Structures are given as structure tokens and as C-alpha cells.
Short mmCIF file of C-alpha atoms in Angstrom, two decimals:
data_model
loop_
_atom_site.label_atom_id
_atom_site.label_comp_id
_atom_site.label_asym_id
_atom_site.label_seq_id
_atom_site.Cartn_x
_atom_site.Cartn_y
_atom_site.Cartn_z
CA UNK N 3 32.01 95.76 7.95
CA UNK N 4 35.25 93.93 6.58
CA UNK N 5 37.75 93.81 9.55
CA UNK N 6 40.80 96.15 9.54
CA UNK N 7 43.80 94.41 7.63
CA UNK N 8 47.35 95.70 8.41
CA UNK N 9 48.58 95.93 4.90
CA UNK N 10 47.96 97.81 1.96
CA UNK N 11 46.60 95.82 -0.66
CA UNK N 12 43.22 94.87 1.39
CA UNK N 13 43.02 97.98 3.37
CA UNK N 14 42.64 99.23 -0.23
CA UNK N 15 39.92 96.92 -0.80
CA UNK N 16 37.73 97.64 2.44
CA UNK N 17 37.90 101.51 1.32
CA UNK N 18 36.93 101.00 -2.10
CA UNK N 19 33.81 98.56 -0.36
CA UNK N 20 32.94 101.22 1.41
CA UNK N 21 30.48 103.71 -0.40
CA UNK N 22 28.67 99.66 -1.38
CA UNK N 23 28.37 99.12 1.99
CA UNK N 24 26.90 102.27 3.08
CA UNK N 25 24.57 102.68 0.06
CA UNK N 26 20.72 101.03 -0.19
CA UNK N 27 21.83 98.93 -2.92
CA UNK N 28 20.95 95.23 -2.10
CA UNK N 29 24.75 93.87 -2.50
CA UNK N 30 26.97 90.98 -0.91
CA UNK N 31 30.71 91.61 -0.74
CA UNK N 32 33.21 88.68 -0.81
CA UNK N 33 36.20 89.42 1.20
CA UNK N 34 38.25 86.43 0.96
CA UNK N 35 41.35 85.99 2.90
CA UNK N 36 44.87 84.40 0.84
CA UNK N 37 43.79 82.33 -1.85
CA UNK N 38 45.79 78.79 -1.67
CA UNK N 39 45.93 78.73 -5.39
CA UNK N 40 47.39 81.79 -5.55
CA UNK N 41 50.22 81.59 -2.38
CA UNK N 42 50.66 78.09 -1.89
CA UNK N 43 51.20 77.47 -5.35
CA UNK N 44 53.98 80.51 -5.31
CA UNK N 45 55.56 79.46 -2.55
CA UNK N 46 55.81 75.35 -2.99
CA UNK N 47 54.25 74.45 -6.24
CA UNK N 48 56.58 76.72 -8.25
CA UNK N 49 59.46 75.51 -6.31
CA UNK N 50 58.67 71.89 -6.95
CA UNK N 51 57.74 72.34 -10.68
CA UNK N 52 61.38 74.01 -11.14
CA UNK N 53 62.67 70.92 -8.70
CA UNK N 54 63.92 73.71 -6.08
CA UNK N 55 63.28 74.07 -2.60
CA UNK N 56 60.76 76.44 -1.45
CA UNK N 57 61.52 79.56 0.11
CA UNK N 58 59.42 81.59 2.79
CA UNK N 59 60.38 85.04 3.62
CA UNK N 60 60.24 84.81 7.69
CA UNK N 61 59.66 82.23 9.81
CA UNK N 62 56.57 80.63 8.33
CA UNK N 63 54.93 80.64 11.96
CA UNK N 64 52.15 83.27 11.64
CA UNK N 65 48.77 81.41 10.63
CA UNK N 66 46.37 82.20 7.87
CA UNK N 67 43.26 80.55 6.80
CA UNK N 68 43.71 80.24 3.35
CA UNK N 69 40.96 79.31 1.03
CA UNK N 70 40.50 77.85 -2.29
CA UNK N 71 39.52 80.02 -5.12
CA UNK N 72 36.76 77.12 -5.97
CA UNK N 73 35.18 77.49 -2.63
CA UNK N 74 35.19 81.36 -3.20
CA UNK N 75 33.19 80.77 -6.33
CA UNK N 76 31.11 78.33 -4.14
CA UNK N 77 29.89 81.07 -1.87
CA UNK N 78 29.17 83.29 -4.90
CA UNK N 79 26.70 80.86 -5.95
CA UNK N 80 25.56 80.62 -3.03
CA UNK N 81 24.99 84.12 -1.58
CA UNK N 82 22.49 84.44 -5.33
CA UNK N 83 18.76 85.04 -3.81
CA UNK N 84 19.67 83.89 -0.09
CA UNK N 85 18.71 86.56 2.49
CA UNK N 86 21.63 85.33 4.74
CA UNK N 87 24.10 87.57 2.13
CA UNK N 88 21.89 90.22 1.44
CA UNK N 89 23.61 93.69 2.46
CA UNK N 90 26.35 91.38 4.48
CA UNK N 91 30.42 91.27 3.60
CA UNK N 92 31.04 87.33 3.58
CA UNK N 93 34.58 87.36 5.31
CA UNK N 94 36.13 84.22 3.54
CA UNK N 95 38.73 81.55 4.90
CA UNK N 96 39.79 77.99 4.95
CA UNK N 97 38.58 75.48 7.44
CA UNK N 98 41.42 76.16 9.80
CA UNK N 99 44.45 78.62 9.85
CA UNK N 100 47.12 77.67 8.60
CA UNK N 101 51.37 78.18 9.05
CA UNK N 102 53.42 78.46 6.07
CA UNK N 103 55.54 75.54 8.07
CA UNK N 104 52.42 73.63 8.63
CA UNK N 105 51.83 73.90 4.68
CA UNK N 106 55.30 72.43 3.94
CA UNK N 107 54.56 69.56 6.10
CA UNK N 108 51.58 69.22 4.79
CA UNK N 109 53.34 69.66 1.21
CA UNK N 110 56.25 66.99 2.00
CA UNK N 111 53.20 64.01 3.43
CA UNK N 112 51.98 63.87 0.27
CA UNK N 113 54.92 64.48 -2.28
CA UNK N 114 56.67 61.63 0.65
CA UNK N 115 60.06 63.48 0.81
CA UNK N 116 61.52 66.49 2.82
CA UNK N 117 61.16 69.41 1.11
CA UNK N 118 64.51 71.66 2.37
CA UNK N 119 61.76 74.62 2.87
CA UNK N 120 64.71 78.00 3.16
CA UNK N 121 63.14 80.38 5.58
CA UNK N 122 64.69 83.80 4.75
CA UNK N 123 64.62 87.17 6.69
CA UNK N 124 62.25 90.00 6.03
CA UNK N 125 63.49 92.24 2.76
CA UNK N 126 64.66 89.37 1.22
CA UNK N 127 63.07 88.46 -2.50
CA UNK N 128 61.70 85.28 -2.96
CA UNK N 129 63.28 83.52 -6.11
CA UNK N 130 61.13 84.11 -9.24
CA UNK N 131 58.62 86.58 -8.13
CA UNK N 132 58.13 90.39 -8.28
CA UNK N 133 59.37 92.05 -5.31
CA UNK N 134 56.32 93.65 -4.61
CA UNK N 135 55.18 90.16 -4.12
CA UNK N 136 57.75 90.15 -1.69
CA UNK N 137 56.97 92.66 0.51
CA UNK N 138 53.37 91.28 0.50
CA UNK N 139 54.77 87.89 1.93
CA UNK N 140 57.00 89.43 4.26
CA UNK N 141 53.79 90.94 5.87
CA UNK N 142 52.37 88.18 6.04
CA UNK N 143 54.85 87.20 8.64
CA UNK N 144 53.94 90.03 10.69
CA UNK N 145 50.18 88.91 11.48
CA UNK N 146 47.52 86.49 11.92
CA UNK N 147 44.63 86.22 9.81
CA UNK N 148 42.08 83.34 11.38
CA UNK N 149 38.80 83.57 9.96
CA UNK N 150 36.09 81.20 12.04
CA UNK N 151 34.31 79.75 9.02
CA UNK N 152 32.18 77.01 10.84
CA UNK N 153 29.00 79.15 10.99
CA UNK N 154 29.53 80.88 7.35
CA UNK N 155 30.18 77.30 5.55
CA UNK N 156 26.77 76.03 7.36
CA UNK N 157 24.84 78.86 6.91
CA UNK N 158 25.75 78.87 2.71
CA UNK N 159 26.48 74.98 2.93
CA UNK N 160 29.62 75.53 1.28
CA UNK N 161 31.75 72.23 2.00
CA UNK N 162 35.62 74.08 2.54
CA UNK N 163 38.77 72.63 1.01
CA UNK N 164 41.39 71.93 3.39
CA UNK N 165 45.20 72.71 2.56
CA UNK N 166 45.85 68.91 2.34
CA UNK N 167 43.14 68.70 -0.19
CA UNK N 168 44.11 71.26 -2.21
CA UNK N 169 47.90 69.89 -2.17
CA UNK N 170 46.82 66.27 -2.80
CA UNK N 171 44.62 67.99 -5.85
CA UNK N 172 47.14 70.20 -7.43
CA UNK N 173 50.66 68.02 -7.13
CA UNK N 174 50.80 65.83 -10.45
CA UNK N 175 50.77 62.40 -9.16
CA UNK N 176 54.02 62.06 -11.13
CA UNK N 177 55.71 64.20 -8.85
CA UNK N 178 54.95 62.17 -5.80
CA UNK N 179 57.31 59.20 -4.33
#
């Protein structure tokens, strides 16, 4: 079964998946953690593209196993017809848990300059995002979501994308020094 989640959206997903897990249907449920393509682009990529410092709600020290959307797609393809996937929920994350502060350091390394990241208290709205997203970002600062992925990645033969590789591939070369 999928792990308990402290925030409403993933908790709702786990509840919605329960009838399928309890059924006799052949199934595989993919349960990815936080998408790099969404969270890192929203927190860092949009700010960089707009020429402003990125803003993180909270201290940015909680570690999460961010996963690239392409990796989730690779797991979906690898699960088709794979006996190891039948009747399972594949909880998916990236190669290692990472905090927003660490992600900021990776962006700075790739870009070749400091970002001037701002850290705001919980309850503060992130610039340029809906209020509900700010609330989710604040919740991310209340728990860690490490997902051990070595065995799953080996079983399904999916090479995981690191945050650094994601940043190198997502930041336009013209933005780097």
C-alpha cells in the first residue's frame, strides 16, 4: 500500500486508489513523489526566467525525493507486462532526497552565480503562483519524503534523473555564465 501522506492531495489520491488495490483486477499504480518538472521549475525556473530571486516558503531544509516526469514515464513503460509490477503500487522518487536549499545550490552551480534565494515564513504567498500552491509549498516544509529507489530502479531498469542533470537540461544555455 501507498504510504500515509500528511498533505491532503496525495492522501486523497491514496484513498481514491484503495478500491483498485482491493479489487481482483490486474493493475499497477504509479505513486510518484514531487515532480522536478513542476516544483523546481515553479520555485526556481520561473524566477530565473523572470530575472528575480527564487522564493522558498519555510526554511527549505526538508528533504524530498523529487522525480522527473520522464522517469515516471519510463517506469510506466517498464511496468507493462512486468510480473514485478502486477498488483503493486510503485512509490516513485528520484535518486536521492534533496532539500530546496540544496536545489538552490545546484542551480547556482549550473548557472555560475548566486541566486539570492529568499526564504519566507509559512503562510506567505509565493510570488506568481496561486495561493493554494503556496499552502502546499508551506506544507512541504513540515515533513521529509525520502523514498529509497535503488531496488525499484534496478528491478525496472530505469536510470533515475538527478536534480543536477534535470537542472542542466532545463536551464537554457544562454542564462548560464
